[in-house]
Coordinates of C-alpha atoms in Angstrom, one line a residue:
M192 CA -10.5 -10.7 -20.2
P193 CA -7.9 -13.1 -21.7
A194 CA -5.3 -10.2 -21.4
L195 CA -6.3 -9.6 -17.8
I196 CA -5.7 -13.3 -17.0
R197 CA -2.4 -13.1 -18.9
D198 CA -1.3 -10.1 -16.8
L199 CA -2.1 -11.9 -13.6
L200 CA -0.2 -15.0 -14.7
V201 CA 2.8 -12.9 -15.7
F202 CA 2.8 -11.1 -12.4
V203 CA 2.6 -14.4 -10.4
L204 CA 5.2 -16.1 -12.5
I205 CA 7.7 -13.3 -12.6
V206 CA 7.3 -12.2 -8.9
G207 CA 7.0 -15.8 -7.8
G208 CA 10.0 -17.0 -9.8
L209 CA 12.2 -14.2 -8.4
A210 CA 10.8 -14.7 -4.9
L211 CA 11.7 -18.4 -4.5
P212 CA 15.5 -18.0 -4.3
V213 CA 15.1 -15.2 -1.8
A214 CA 12.7 -17.2 0.3
Q215 CA 15.1 -20.2 0.2
W216 CA 17.8 -17.9 1.6
A217 CA 15.4 -17.1 4.5
R218 CA 15.3 -20.6 5.8
P219 CA 15.3 -19.6 9.5
F220 CA 11.8 -18.2 9.2
Q221 CA 8.3 -19.6 9.1
P222 CA 6.6 -20.3 5.8
L223 CA 4.5 -17.1 5.6
E224 CA 7.5 -15.0 6.8
R225 CA 9.6 -16.6 4.1
M226 CA 7.0 -15.8 1.4
T227 CA 6.8 -12.2 2.5
I228 CA 10.6 -11.8 2.4
G229 CA 10.7 -13.5 -1.0
I230 CA 8.0 -11.2 -2.4
A231 CA 9.8 -8.1 -1.0
G232 CA 13.1 -9.3 -2.5
A233 CA 11.4 -10.1 -5.8
V234 CA 9.8 -6.7 -6.3
A235 CA 13.1 -4.9 -5.2
F236 CA 15.1 -7.0 -7.6
L237 CA 12.7 -6.5 -10.4
G238 CA 12.9 -2.7 -10.0
A239 CA 16.7 -2.8 -9.6
A240 CA 17.2 -5.0 -12.7
T241 CA 14.9 -2.8 -14.8
F242 CA 16.9 0.2 -13.7
A243 CA 20.1 -1.5 -14.6
L244 CA 18.8 -2.3 -18.1
Y245 CA 17.6 1.4 -18.5
A246 CA 20.9 2.9 -17.3
S247 CA 23.1 0.6 -19.4
G248 CA 21.3 1.4 -22.6
A249 CA 20.6 -2.2 -23.3
P250 CA 18.2 -3.0 -26.2
F251 CA 14.5 -3.3 -25.4
G252 CA 14.5 -7.1 -25.9
C253 CA 16.9 -7.5 -23.0
H254 CA 13.9 -7.1 -20.7
W255 CA 13.2 -10.8 -21.4
I256 CA 16.3 -11.5 -19.3
L257 CA 14.0 -10.8 -16.3
A258 CA 11.6 -13.6 -17.5
A259 CA 14.6 -15.9 -17.9
L260 CA 15.9 -15.1 -14.4
A261 CA 12.5 -15.7 -12.9
A262 CA 12.1 -19.0 -14.7
A263 CA 15.6 -20.1 -13.7
G264 CA 15.1 -19.0 -10.1
G265 CA 11.8 -20.9 -9.9
A266 CA 13.1 -24.0 -11.6
L267 CA 16.3 -24.2 -9.5
T268 CA 14.6 -23.8 -6.1
W269 CA 11.2 -25.4 -6.7
R270 CA 12.1 -28.8 -5.3
Q271 CA 13.5 -27.4 -2.1
A272 CA 10.7 -24.9 -1.7
R273 CA 7.8 -27.3 -2.4
P274 CA 7.5 -28.6 1.2
W275 CA 6.8 -25.2 2.8
L276 CA 4.9 -24.0 -0.2
R277 CA 2.4 -26.9 0.2
T278 CA 1.6 -26.0 3.8
R279 CA -1.9 -25.0 4.8
E280 CA -0.5 -21.6 5.9
I281 CA 0.7 -20.7 2.4
G282 CA -2.3 -22.1 0.7
E283 CA -4.6 -20.0 2.8
A284 CA -2.5 -16.9 2.4
L285 CA -2.5 -17.2 -1.4
G286 CA -6.2 -17.8 -1.4
G287 CA -6.8 -14.7 0.7
W288 CA -4.6 -12.6 -1.5
L289 CA -6.3 -13.8 -4.6
M290 CA -9.7 -12.9 -3.1
L291 CA -8.4 -9.4 -2.4
V292 CA -7.1 -9.2 -6.0
L293 CA -10.4 -10.2 -7.5
W294 CA -12.2 -7.6 -5.4
C295 CA -9.8 -4.9 -6.5
T296 CA -10.1 -6.0 -10.1
G297 CA -13.9 -5.5 -9.7
G298 CA -13.1 -2.0 -8.6
L299 CA -10.9 -1.4 -11.7
L300 CA -13.7 -2.7 -13.9
L301 CA -16.0 0.1 -12.5
I302 CA -13.6 3.0 -13.1
F303 CA -14.4 4.8 -16.4
S304 CA -12.6 7.9 -15.0
Y305 CA -10.9 8.7 -11.8
S306 CA -12.6 11.0 -9.3
G307 CA -12.9 11.6 -5.6
G308 CA -12.1 14.6 -3.4
G309 CA -9.3 16.7 -4.8
W310 CA -7.2 13.8 -6.2
S311 CA -6.1 14.3 -9.8
G312 CA -3.2 13.8 -12.1
D313 CA -1.0 11.4 -10.1
W314 CA -2.2 8.3 -12.0
D315 CA -1.1 10.0 -15.3
E316 CA 2.3 11.1 -13.8
H317 CA 3.1 7.5 -12.6
Y318 CA 2.2 6.1 -16.0
Q319 CA 4.4 8.6 -17.7
R320 CA 7.2 7.6 -15.3
A321 CA 6.9 3.9 -16.4
L322 CA 7.0 5.0 -20.0
F323 CA 10.1 7.1 -19.3
F324 CA 12.1 4.1 -18.2
L325 CA 10.6 1.9 -20.9
Y326 CA 11.4 4.1 -23.8
R327 CA 14.2 6.3 -22.3
W328 CA 12.5 9.6 -22.6
P329 CA 14.7 12.8 -22.4
L330 CA 16.1 13.4 -18.9
E331 CA 14.6 16.9 -18.9
Y332 CA 11.1 15.7 -19.5
R333 CA 8.6 17.1 -16.9
F334 CA 5.9 14.7 -15.9
I335 CA 2.4 16.1 -16.3
G336 CA 4.2 19.3 -17.2
M337 CA 5.5 19.8 -13.6
Y338 CA 8.0 17.4 -12.1
L339 CA 11.5 16.1 -13.0
L340 CA 12.3 12.5 -12.5
P341 CA 13.9 12.8 -9.0
A342 CA 10.7 14.4 -7.6
R343 CA 9.5 10.8 -6.9
P344 CA 11.6 7.7 -6.1
P345 CA 11.6 5.1 -8.9
L346 CA 11.3 1.6 -7.5
A347 CA 7.6 1.0 -7.9
N348 CA 7.5 2.6 -11.4
L349 CA 10.5 0.5 -12.4
A350 CA 8.9 -2.8 -11.2
T351 CA 5.8 -1.9 -13.2
T352 CA 8.0 -1.1 -16.2
G353 CA 9.6 -4.5 -16.1
L354 CA 6.2 -6.2 -16.2
M355 CA 4.9 -3.9 -18.9
A356 CA 8.0 -4.7 -21.1
L357 CA 6.9 -8.4 -21.1
T358 CA 3.3 -7.6 -22.0
S359 CA 2.2 -4.2 -23.3
D360 CA 2.8 -0.5 -22.7
R361 CA -0.9 0.3 -22.7
Y362 CA -2.4 2.1 -19.7
V363 CA -4.6 -1.0 -19.0
Q364 CA -1.5 -3.0 -18.2
F365 CA -0.2 -0.2 -16.0
Q366 CA -3.5 -0.1 -14.1
V367 CA -3.5 -3.9 -13.5
F368 CA 0.2 -4.2 -12.5
T369 CA 0.0 -1.2 -10.2
M370 CA -3.1 -2.7 -8.5
L371 CA -1.3 -6.1 -8.1
L372 CA 1.8 -4.5 -6.6
N373 CA -0.4 -2.5 -4.2
S374 CA -2.4 -5.7 -3.2
L375 CA 0.8 -7.2 -1.8
V376 CA 0.2 -5.2 1.4
F377 CA -2.0 -8.2 2.3
F378 CA 1.0 -10.3 3.4
P379 CA 2.6 -8.1 6.1
V380 CA -0.9 -7.3 7.5
L381 CA -1.6 -11.0 7.8
L382 CA 1.8 -11.5 9.5
F383 CA 0.8 -9.0 12.2
A384 CA -2.7 -10.4 12.6
R385 CA -1.2 -13.9 13.1
R386 CA 1.4 -12.5 15.5
W387 CA -1.3 -10.9 17.5
N388 CA -3.2 -14.3 17.7
A389 CA -6.0 -13.9 15.3
G390 CA -6.6 -17.6 15.2
S391 CA -7.7 -19.9 12.4
R392 CA -9.8 -17.1 10.8
A393 CA -6.8 -14.8 10.4
T394 CA -6.4 -15.1 6.6
A395 CA -10.1 -14.7 5.8
L396 CA -10.5 -11.8 8.2
V397 CA -7.5 -9.9 6.9
A398 CA -8.8 -10.3 3.3
L399 CA -12.2 -9.1 4.3
G400 CA -10.9 -6.3 6.4
L401 CA -8.8 -5.0 3.5
M402 CA -11.6 -5.4 1.0
L403 CA -14.0 -3.4 3.2
N404 CA -11.6 -0.6 4.1
P405 CA -12.3 2.4 1.9
S406 CA -8.7 3.7 2.1
V407 CA -7.2 0.4 1.0
M408 CA -9.7 0.1 -1.9
E409 CA -9.0 3.6 -3.2
N410 CA -5.2 3.3 -2.9
A411 CA -5.2 -0.1 -4.5
T412 CA -7.1 1.0 -7.5
F413 CA -5.9 4.6 -7.9
A414 CA -2.7 4.1 -9.9
W415 CA 0.0 5.4 -7.5
T416 CA 2.6 3.9 -5.2
K417 CA 1.6 4.5 -1.6
L418 CA 0.4 1.0 -0.8
I419 CA 3.4 -0.8 -2.2
A420 CA 5.5 1.5 0.0
A421 CA 3.3 0.5 2.9
F422 CA 4.0 -3.1 2.1
F423 CA 7.7 -2.6 2.5
T424 CA 7.2 -0.4 5.6
L425 CA 5.1 -3.0 7.4
T426 CA 7.5 -5.8 6.4
A427 CA 10.3 -3.9 7.9
A428 CA 8.4 -3.2 11.1
Y429 CA 7.4 -6.8 11.5
F430 CA 10.9 -8.1 11.3
L431 CA 12.2 -5.4 13.6
V432 CA 9.8 -6.4 16.3
R433 CA 9.8 -10.1 15.6
D434 CA 12.8 -10.9 17.8
I435 CA 13.2 -7.7 19.6
R436 CA 14.0 -9.4 22.9
S437 CA 16.9 -11.3 21.4
P438 CA 17.4 -9.8 17.9
E439 CA 18.6 -12.2 15.3
R440 CA 21.0 -10.5 12.9
I441 CA 19.1 -11.8 9.8
S442 CA 15.8 -10.2 11.0
V443 CA 17.5 -6.8 11.3
L444 CA 19.0 -7.2 7.9
V445 CA 15.7 -8.1 6.3
A446 CA 14.1 -5.0 8.0
A447 CA 16.9 -2.8 6.7
G448 CA 16.5 -4.1 3.1
A449 CA 12.7 -3.7 3.3
I450 CA 12.8 -0.1 4.6
A451 CA 15.3 0.8 1.9
A452 CA 13.0 -0.6 -0.8
G453 CA 10.2 1.4 0.9
V454 CA 12.1 4.6 0.7
L455 CA 12.8 3.9 -3.0
A456 CA 9.1 3.2 -3.6
H457 CA 7.8 6.4 -1.9
Y458 CA 9.5 9.0 0.3
S459 CA 6.7 8.7 2.8
T460 CA 8.6 5.8 4.3
V461 CA 11.3 8.1 5.6
P462 CA 9.4 9.1 8.8
W463 CA 9.0 5.4 9.5
L464 CA 12.7 4.8 9.2
L465 CA 13.4 7.6 11.7
A466 CA 10.6 6.7 14.2
F467 CA 10.9 3.0 14.3
G468 CA 14.7 3.0 14.0
M469 CA 14.8 5.2 17.1
A470 CA 12.1 3.0 18.8
W471 CA 14.1 -0.2 18.1
I472 CA 17.3 1.2 19.7
F473 CA 15.4 2.5 22.8
A474 CA 13.6 -0.8 23.2
R475 CA 16.9 -2.6 23.4
G476 CA 17.9 -0.5 26.5
N477 CA 21.6 0.4 26.3
P478 CA 22.8 -1.8 23.5
W479 CA 25.8 0.3 22.2
S480 CA 28.2 -1.3 24.7
H481 CA 27.8 -4.7 22.9
S482 CA 30.1 -5.2 20.0
E483 CA 27.6 -7.7 18.4
F484 CA 24.9 -5.0 18.4
R485 CA 27.2 -2.4 16.8
G486 CA 28.2 -4.9 14.2
T487 CA 24.5 -5.7 13.4
V488 CA 23.8 -2.0 13.1
L489 CA 26.7 -1.5 10.7
R490 CA 25.6 -4.4 8.5
A491 CA 22.0 -3.1 8.5
A492 CA 23.3 0.4 7.5
F493 CA 25.2 -1.2 4.7
V494 CA 22.1 -3.1 3.5
F495 CA 20.0 0.0 3.7
G496 CA 22.5 2.5 2.3
I497 CA 23.8 0.7 -0.8
P498 CA 20.5 0.8 -2.9
L499 CA 19.8 4.4 -1.8
L500 CA 23.4 5.4 -2.7
G501 CA 23.0 3.9 -6.1
W502 CA 19.8 5.9 -6.9
V503 CA 21.1 9.2 -5.4
S504 CA 24.4 8.9 -7.1
W505 CA 22.8 8.3 -10.5
S506 CA 20.4 11.2 -9.9
V507 CA 23.1 13.6 -8.8
A508 CA 25.2 12.7 -11.8
H509 CA 22.4 13.5 -14.2
Y510 CA 20.4 16.2 -12.4
G511 CA 22.8 17.7 -9.9
W512 CA 22.1 18.2 -6.2
N513 CA 19.6 20.9 -6.7
G514 CA 17.6 18.8 -9.3
T515 CA 17.8 15.7 -7.0
L516 CA 16.7 17.4 -3.8
A517 CA 14.7 20.5 -4.6
S518 CA 12.4 18.8 -7.1
N519 CA 10.7 16.8 -4.4
T520 CA 7.5 18.6 -3.4
S521 CA 7.8 18.1 0.3
I522 CA 11.3 19.5 0.4
A523 CA 10.3 22.4 -1.8
A524 CA 7.4 23.2 0.5
L525 CA 9.7 23.2 3.5
E526 CA 12.1 25.9 2.1
P527 CA 12.3 28.9 4.5
A528 CA 11.1 31.2 1.7
S529 CA 7.7 29.4 1.7
G530 CA 7.0 30.4 5.2
H531 CA 5.7 26.8 6.0
V532 CA 8.6 25.4 7.9
F533 CA 6.8 25.7 11.2
G534 CA 3.4 27.2 10.4
S535 CA 2.0 24.1 8.5
F536 CA 2.6 21.5 11.2
P537 CA -0.1 22.5 13.8
A538 CA -2.7 23.2 11.0
N539 CA -2.0 19.8 9.4
L540 CA -1.9 18.0 12.7
W541 CA -5.3 19.4 13.6
S542 CA -6.9 18.7 10.2
S543 CA -5.4 15.2 10.0
I544 CA -6.6 14.1 13.5
V545 CA -9.9 16.0 13.9
P546 CA -12.5 14.8 11.3
Y547 CA -13.6 17.8 9.3
P548 CA -17.3 17.3 10.0
L549 CA -16.3 18.4 13.6
R550 CA -14.7 21.5 12.2
A551 CA -15.5 24.1 9.6
P552 CA -12.8 23.9 6.9
D553 CA -13.0 25.4 3.4
L554 CA -14.7 22.7 1.3
S555 CA -15.1 24.9 -1.8
F556 CA -13.0 22.3 -3.8
L557 CA -16.0 20.0 -3.5
A558 CA -18.3 22.4 -5.3
Q559 CA -20.3 20.6 -8.1
A560 CA -23.7 20.3 -9.6
N561 CA -24.1 16.6 -8.7
R562 CA -25.8 16.3 -5.3
L563 CA -24.8 12.6 -4.9
G564 CA -21.4 13.4 -6.2
W565 CA -21.0 16.0 -3.4
L566 CA -22.0 13.4 -0.8
R567 CA -19.5 11.0 -2.3
D568 CA -16.7 13.6 -2.2
Y569 CA -17.7 14.7 1.4
A570 CA -17.3 11.0 2.6
F571 CA -14.2 10.5 0.4
S572 CA -12.5 13.4 2.2
F573 CA -13.1 11.8 5.5
Y574 CA -12.1 8.2 4.6
Q575 CA -9.0 9.1 2.6
V576 CA -7.1 11.9 4.3
N577 CA -8.1 11.8 8.0
L578 CA -6.1 9.5 10.4
F579 CA -9.3 8.0 11.9
G580 CA -11.1 7.9 8.6
L581 CA -8.2 5.8 7.1
V582 CA -8.9 3.1 9.6
G583 CA -12.6 3.1 8.7
L584 CA -15.6 2.9 11.0
T585 CA -15.2 -0.9 11.1
G586 CA -11.6 -0.7 12.0
L587 CA -12.2 1.9 14.7
L588 CA -14.9 -0.2 16.2
L589 CA -12.7 -3.3 16.3
L590 CA -9.7 -1.3 17.6
S591 CA -11.8 0.2 20.4
R592 CA -13.1 -3.2 21.4
A593 CA -9.6 -4.7 21.2
W594 CA -8.3 -1.9 23.4
R595 CA -10.8 -2.3 26.3
G596 CA -12.7 -5.6 25.6
P597 CA -12.0 -9.0 27.1
R598 CA -9.6 -11.3 25.3
R599 CA -11.4 -14.6 25.7
E600 CA -9.0 -16.8 23.8
G601 CA -5.2 -16.7 23.7
P602 CA -4.5 -13.2 25.1
V603 CA -1.6 -11.3 23.5
R604 CA 1.1 -10.6 26.0
L605 CA 3.7 -8.1 24.7
S606 CA 7.1 -8.0 26.2
A607 CA 8.4 -4.8 27.8
A608 CA 10.7 -4.3 24.8
E609 CA 7.9 -4.6 22.3
R610 CA 5.6 -2.3 24.3
T611 CA 8.4 0.3 24.3
F612 CA 8.9 -0.2 20.6
W613 CA 5.3 0.5 19.7
M614 CA 4.8 3.3 22.2
I615 CA 7.9 5.3 21.0
G616 CA 7.4 4.4 17.3
I617 CA 3.8 5.4 17.1
L618 CA 4.2 8.6 19.2
A619 CA 7.1 9.6 16.9
V620 CA 5.8 8.7 13.5
I621 CA 2.5 10.7 13.8
P622 CA 4.2 14.1 14.2
L623 CA 7.0 13.1 11.8
G624 CA 4.6 11.8 9.2
I625 CA 2.5 14.9 9.3
G626 CA 5.3 17.4 9.8
V627 CA 7.1 16.5 6.5
N628 CA 4.2 17.9 4.5
G629 CA 5.1 21.6 4.1
A630 CA 1.9 22.8 2.4
V631 CA -1.2 23.4 4.6
D632 CA -4.2 21.1 3.8
A633 CA -7.6 22.0 5.3
V634 CA -8.9 18.4 5.3
G635 CA -5.8 16.5 6.3
V636 CA -2.6 14.8 5.1
A637 CA -2.7 11.5 7.0
H638 CA -2.9 9.6 3.8
I639 CA 0.6 10.6 2.7
C640 CA 2.7 9.0 5.4
L641 CA 0.5 7.3 7.9
Q642 CA -1.2 4.6 5.9
P643 CA 1.0 1.9 7.5
L644 CA -0.2 3.0 11.0
T645 CA -3.8 2.6 10.0
L646 CA -3.1 -0.8 8.6
L647 CA -1.4 -1.8 11.9
A648 CA -4.5 -0.6 13.7
L649 CA -6.7 -2.7 11.4
A650 CA -4.5 -5.8 11.9
C651 CA -4.9 -5.3 15.7
G652 CA -8.7 -5.0 15.5
L653 CA -9.0 -8.0 13.2
A654 CA -6.9 -10.1 15.5
W655 CA -9.3 -9.2 18.4
L656 CA -12.2 -10.2 16.1
G657 CA -10.6 -13.5 15.3
R658 CA -10.2 -14.4 19.0
E659 CA -13.7 -13.3 19.9
L660 CA -15.4 -15.2 17.0
S661 CA -14.0 -18.4 18.5
A662 CA -16.0 -17.8 21.7
G663 CA -19.0 -16.2 20.0
L664 CA -19.9 -12.5 19.7
S665 CA -22.8 -11.0 21.5
R666 CA -25.8 -9.8 19.5
L667 CA -25.0 -6.2 20.3
A668 CA -21.4 -6.7 19.0
V669 CA -22.7 -8.3 15.8
A670 CA -25.2 -5.5 15.3
L671 CA -22.6 -2.8 15.8
L672 CA -20.1 -4.6 13.5
A673 CA -22.8 -5.0 10.8
A674 CA -23.7 -1.3 11.0
A675 CA -20.0 -0.2 10.8
V676 CA -19.4 -2.5 7.8
L677 CA -22.5 -1.3 6.1
A678 CA -21.5 2.4 6.6
D679 CA -18.0 1.8 5.2
L680 CA -19.3 -0.3 2.3
T681 CA -21.9 2.3 1.4
L682 CA -20.3 5.7 2.0
G683 CA -16.7 4.8 1.5
I684 CA -16.7 2.2 -1.2
G685 CA -20.1 2.0 -2.9
L686 CA -20.6 5.7 -3.4
Q687 CA -16.9 6.1 -4.5
F688 CA -17.0 3.5 -7.2
A689 CA -20.5 4.4 -8.3
G690 CA -19.1 7.8 -8.9
E691 CA -16.1 6.6 -10.8
A692 CA -18.4 4.3 -12.8
G693 CA -20.6 7.3 -13.8
L694 CA -23.7 6.1 -12.0
L695 CA -24.5 9.0 -9.6
Q696 CA -27.6 10.8 -10.9
R697 CA -26.8 9.4 -14.4
S698 CA -30.4 10.2 -15.6
D699 CA -29.7 13.9 -14.9
F700 CA -26.4 13.8 -16.8
P701 CA -26.8 11.1 -19.5
T702 CA -23.6 11.6 -21.5
P703 CA -20.1 11.0 -20.1
A704 CA -19.1 14.6 -20.8
A705 CA -22.2 16.0 -19.1
Y706 CA -21.8 13.6 -16.1
V707 CA -18.1 14.6 -15.5
S708 CA -19.0 18.3 -16.0
S709 CA -21.4 17.9 -13.0
L710 CA -18.5 16.8 -10.7
T711 CA -15.6 18.7 -9.1
F712 CA -12.8 20.4 -10.9
A713 CA -10.4 17.6 -10.0
A714 CA -12.8 15.0 -11.5
Q715 CA -13.0 17.1 -14.7
A716 CA -9.1 17.4 -14.8
N717 CA -8.9 13.6 -14.5
Y718 CA -11.3 13.1 -17.4
A719 CA -9.5 15.6 -19.5
G720 CA -6.3 13.7 -18.8
K721 CA -7.9 10.5 -19.9
L722 CA -9.0 12.2 -23.2
R723 CA -5.5 13.4 -23.8
L724 CA -4.1 9.9 -23.1
N725 CA -6.5 8.6 -25.7
Q726 CA -6.4 5.1 -24.3
P727 CA -9.1 2.9 -22.8
F728 CA -9.2 1.9 -19.1
L729 CA -10.0 -1.7 -18.1
H730 CA -13.6 -0.6 -17.7
D731 CA -13.8 0.4 -21.3
L732 CA -12.1 -2.7 -22.7
A733 CA -14.1 -5.2 -20.6
G734 CA -17.4 -3.5 -21.4
L735 CA -19.2 -5.2 -18.5
P736 CA -22.3 -3.5 -17.1
P737 CA -21.5 -2.0 -13.7
V738 CA -24.5 -3.7 -12.1
A739 CA -23.0 -7.1 -13.2
V740 CA -19.6 -6.2 -11.8
M741 CA -21.1 -5.1 -8.5
A742 CA -23.2 -8.3 -8.3
G743 CA -20.0 -10.4 -8.8
M744 CA -18.3 -8.4 -6.0
A745 CA -21.2 -8.9 -3.7
G746 CA -21.0 -12.6 -4.3
L747 CA -17.3 -12.7 -3.6
L748 CA -17.9 -10.7 -0.4
A749 CA -20.6 -13.0 0.7
A750 CA -18.4 -16.1 0.1
G751 CA -15.7 -14.5 2.2
V752 CA -18.0 -13.7 5.1
V753 CA -19.4 -17.3 5.1
L754 CA -15.8 -18.7 5.0
A755 CA -14.7 -16.5 7.9
W756 CA -17.7 -17.3 10.0
R757 CA -17.5 -21.1 9.5
L758 CA -13.8 -21.6 10.1
R759 CA -13.4 -23.1 13.5
A760 CA -10.3 -25.3 13.3
P761 CA -7.4 -24.4 15.7
G762 CA -5.1 -21.9 14.0
T763 CA -1.4 -21.2 14.3
T764 CA -0.7 -18.3 16.5
G765 CA 2.0 -15.7 15.9
R766 CA 5.3 -15.7 17.6

């Protein structure tokens, strides 16, 4: 536990120290906007600096330069930043983020081995990628025996590497730092909830909404990089739409930098770049005749292109064009020889939108001897890969009420330009996000590219809830909301983490090996990977009884609910 506290402090001090100078640069923005810009800039700089140390061949000890830069950045800008950092807006945001971090830490404390649906191997691959940069492994190394380095973009792994270099190279540190990076998605979701007038309860509701969303919980605790990519994607979308009626150049530049970092964190950001870039241009009407607009676009293209050009140039120089492009799984699956260029899209669109309980797909990959394990995996495959499942039953209920229900307090009025932006962007990103996946998946592929869309839907629903709570919910609405929360918490979160904690039918399978052997092939592959790794997870080191961890999480959840219910002070609405 002391090491866990140390890791949290290192994360806050390094990211916070690097964020303050960037936030000071962003003086035209409101405090929460400045903080989000600062965090995005800090993570991007941490990854870029770590890559510079790796590519230059600098000695291992030079990683402490990152700590020195963070300390210097924090010290030099603290006095100027203190007034906006001490605002209620920032205090509440940091408190909400910390609540989400504690909840996700509870999830990590329950995981003795990863399992769920057909997911396996990615956690090991990303850990190997962090070690690759940390210890300069051979360029020809194939991660988990399959992929070359360019198969995945490096930014998130590099940011984790920089933090591990200051603490430890053990898998526990990788688990914790990856979770902390993924938890940052809280900040742009809160920005959207405030923009859509969630009221004084915005922070508490966003924290609770993310905590109770099965997709967020799984993606925050499964050690991969999709949520940190969603953080950059949502940040870019927010600043694109923030001043869409009279776009400020700095907003567009922030969006361009954020989307570039998103692409370098996970290639699933590319459909968002195409869809929302096109939507922004259409929402502006006929802007090309204005020289100022053309100049802004050129500057944004420069901000976007320079970091990508740096990574692609280095990759091509070391791996060639074929190794850089063909190693990516999506591109490889889209090759004409695979026969999936057009054939996979309708099948994946159908499976990603229509929940599989309404269809009859092949679920043989869920075969196992553990009956409760099968139920867990059946629910997992709805909550984690289907577009509607990603939002969760709670999110769907809130979104449906926001769509047709009365707005009693502070109705949100979108400008014509903003309505055009969202309509074109959403209609474009769904087929693009599904179409880039060349391989056919019978249960859905929405989790790969469309997580930011489901988080936007959740922010919209939570904003409606914040407005309605100020006037009082009807008994029927409270009952429906409680039922949806209970279903998500039980089927999507409780069963999942009980499975990863080894609690499902434990009396029937008393030893860890027997328990895992009762689960799916993917779960067995994950456990075999842990045995090969020969390192403890956070669950193993802490040694806390799962019941005690769950009790602590229940107490945290209850405190958050009470806080959200009692807050009644007038809040600051979004712009």
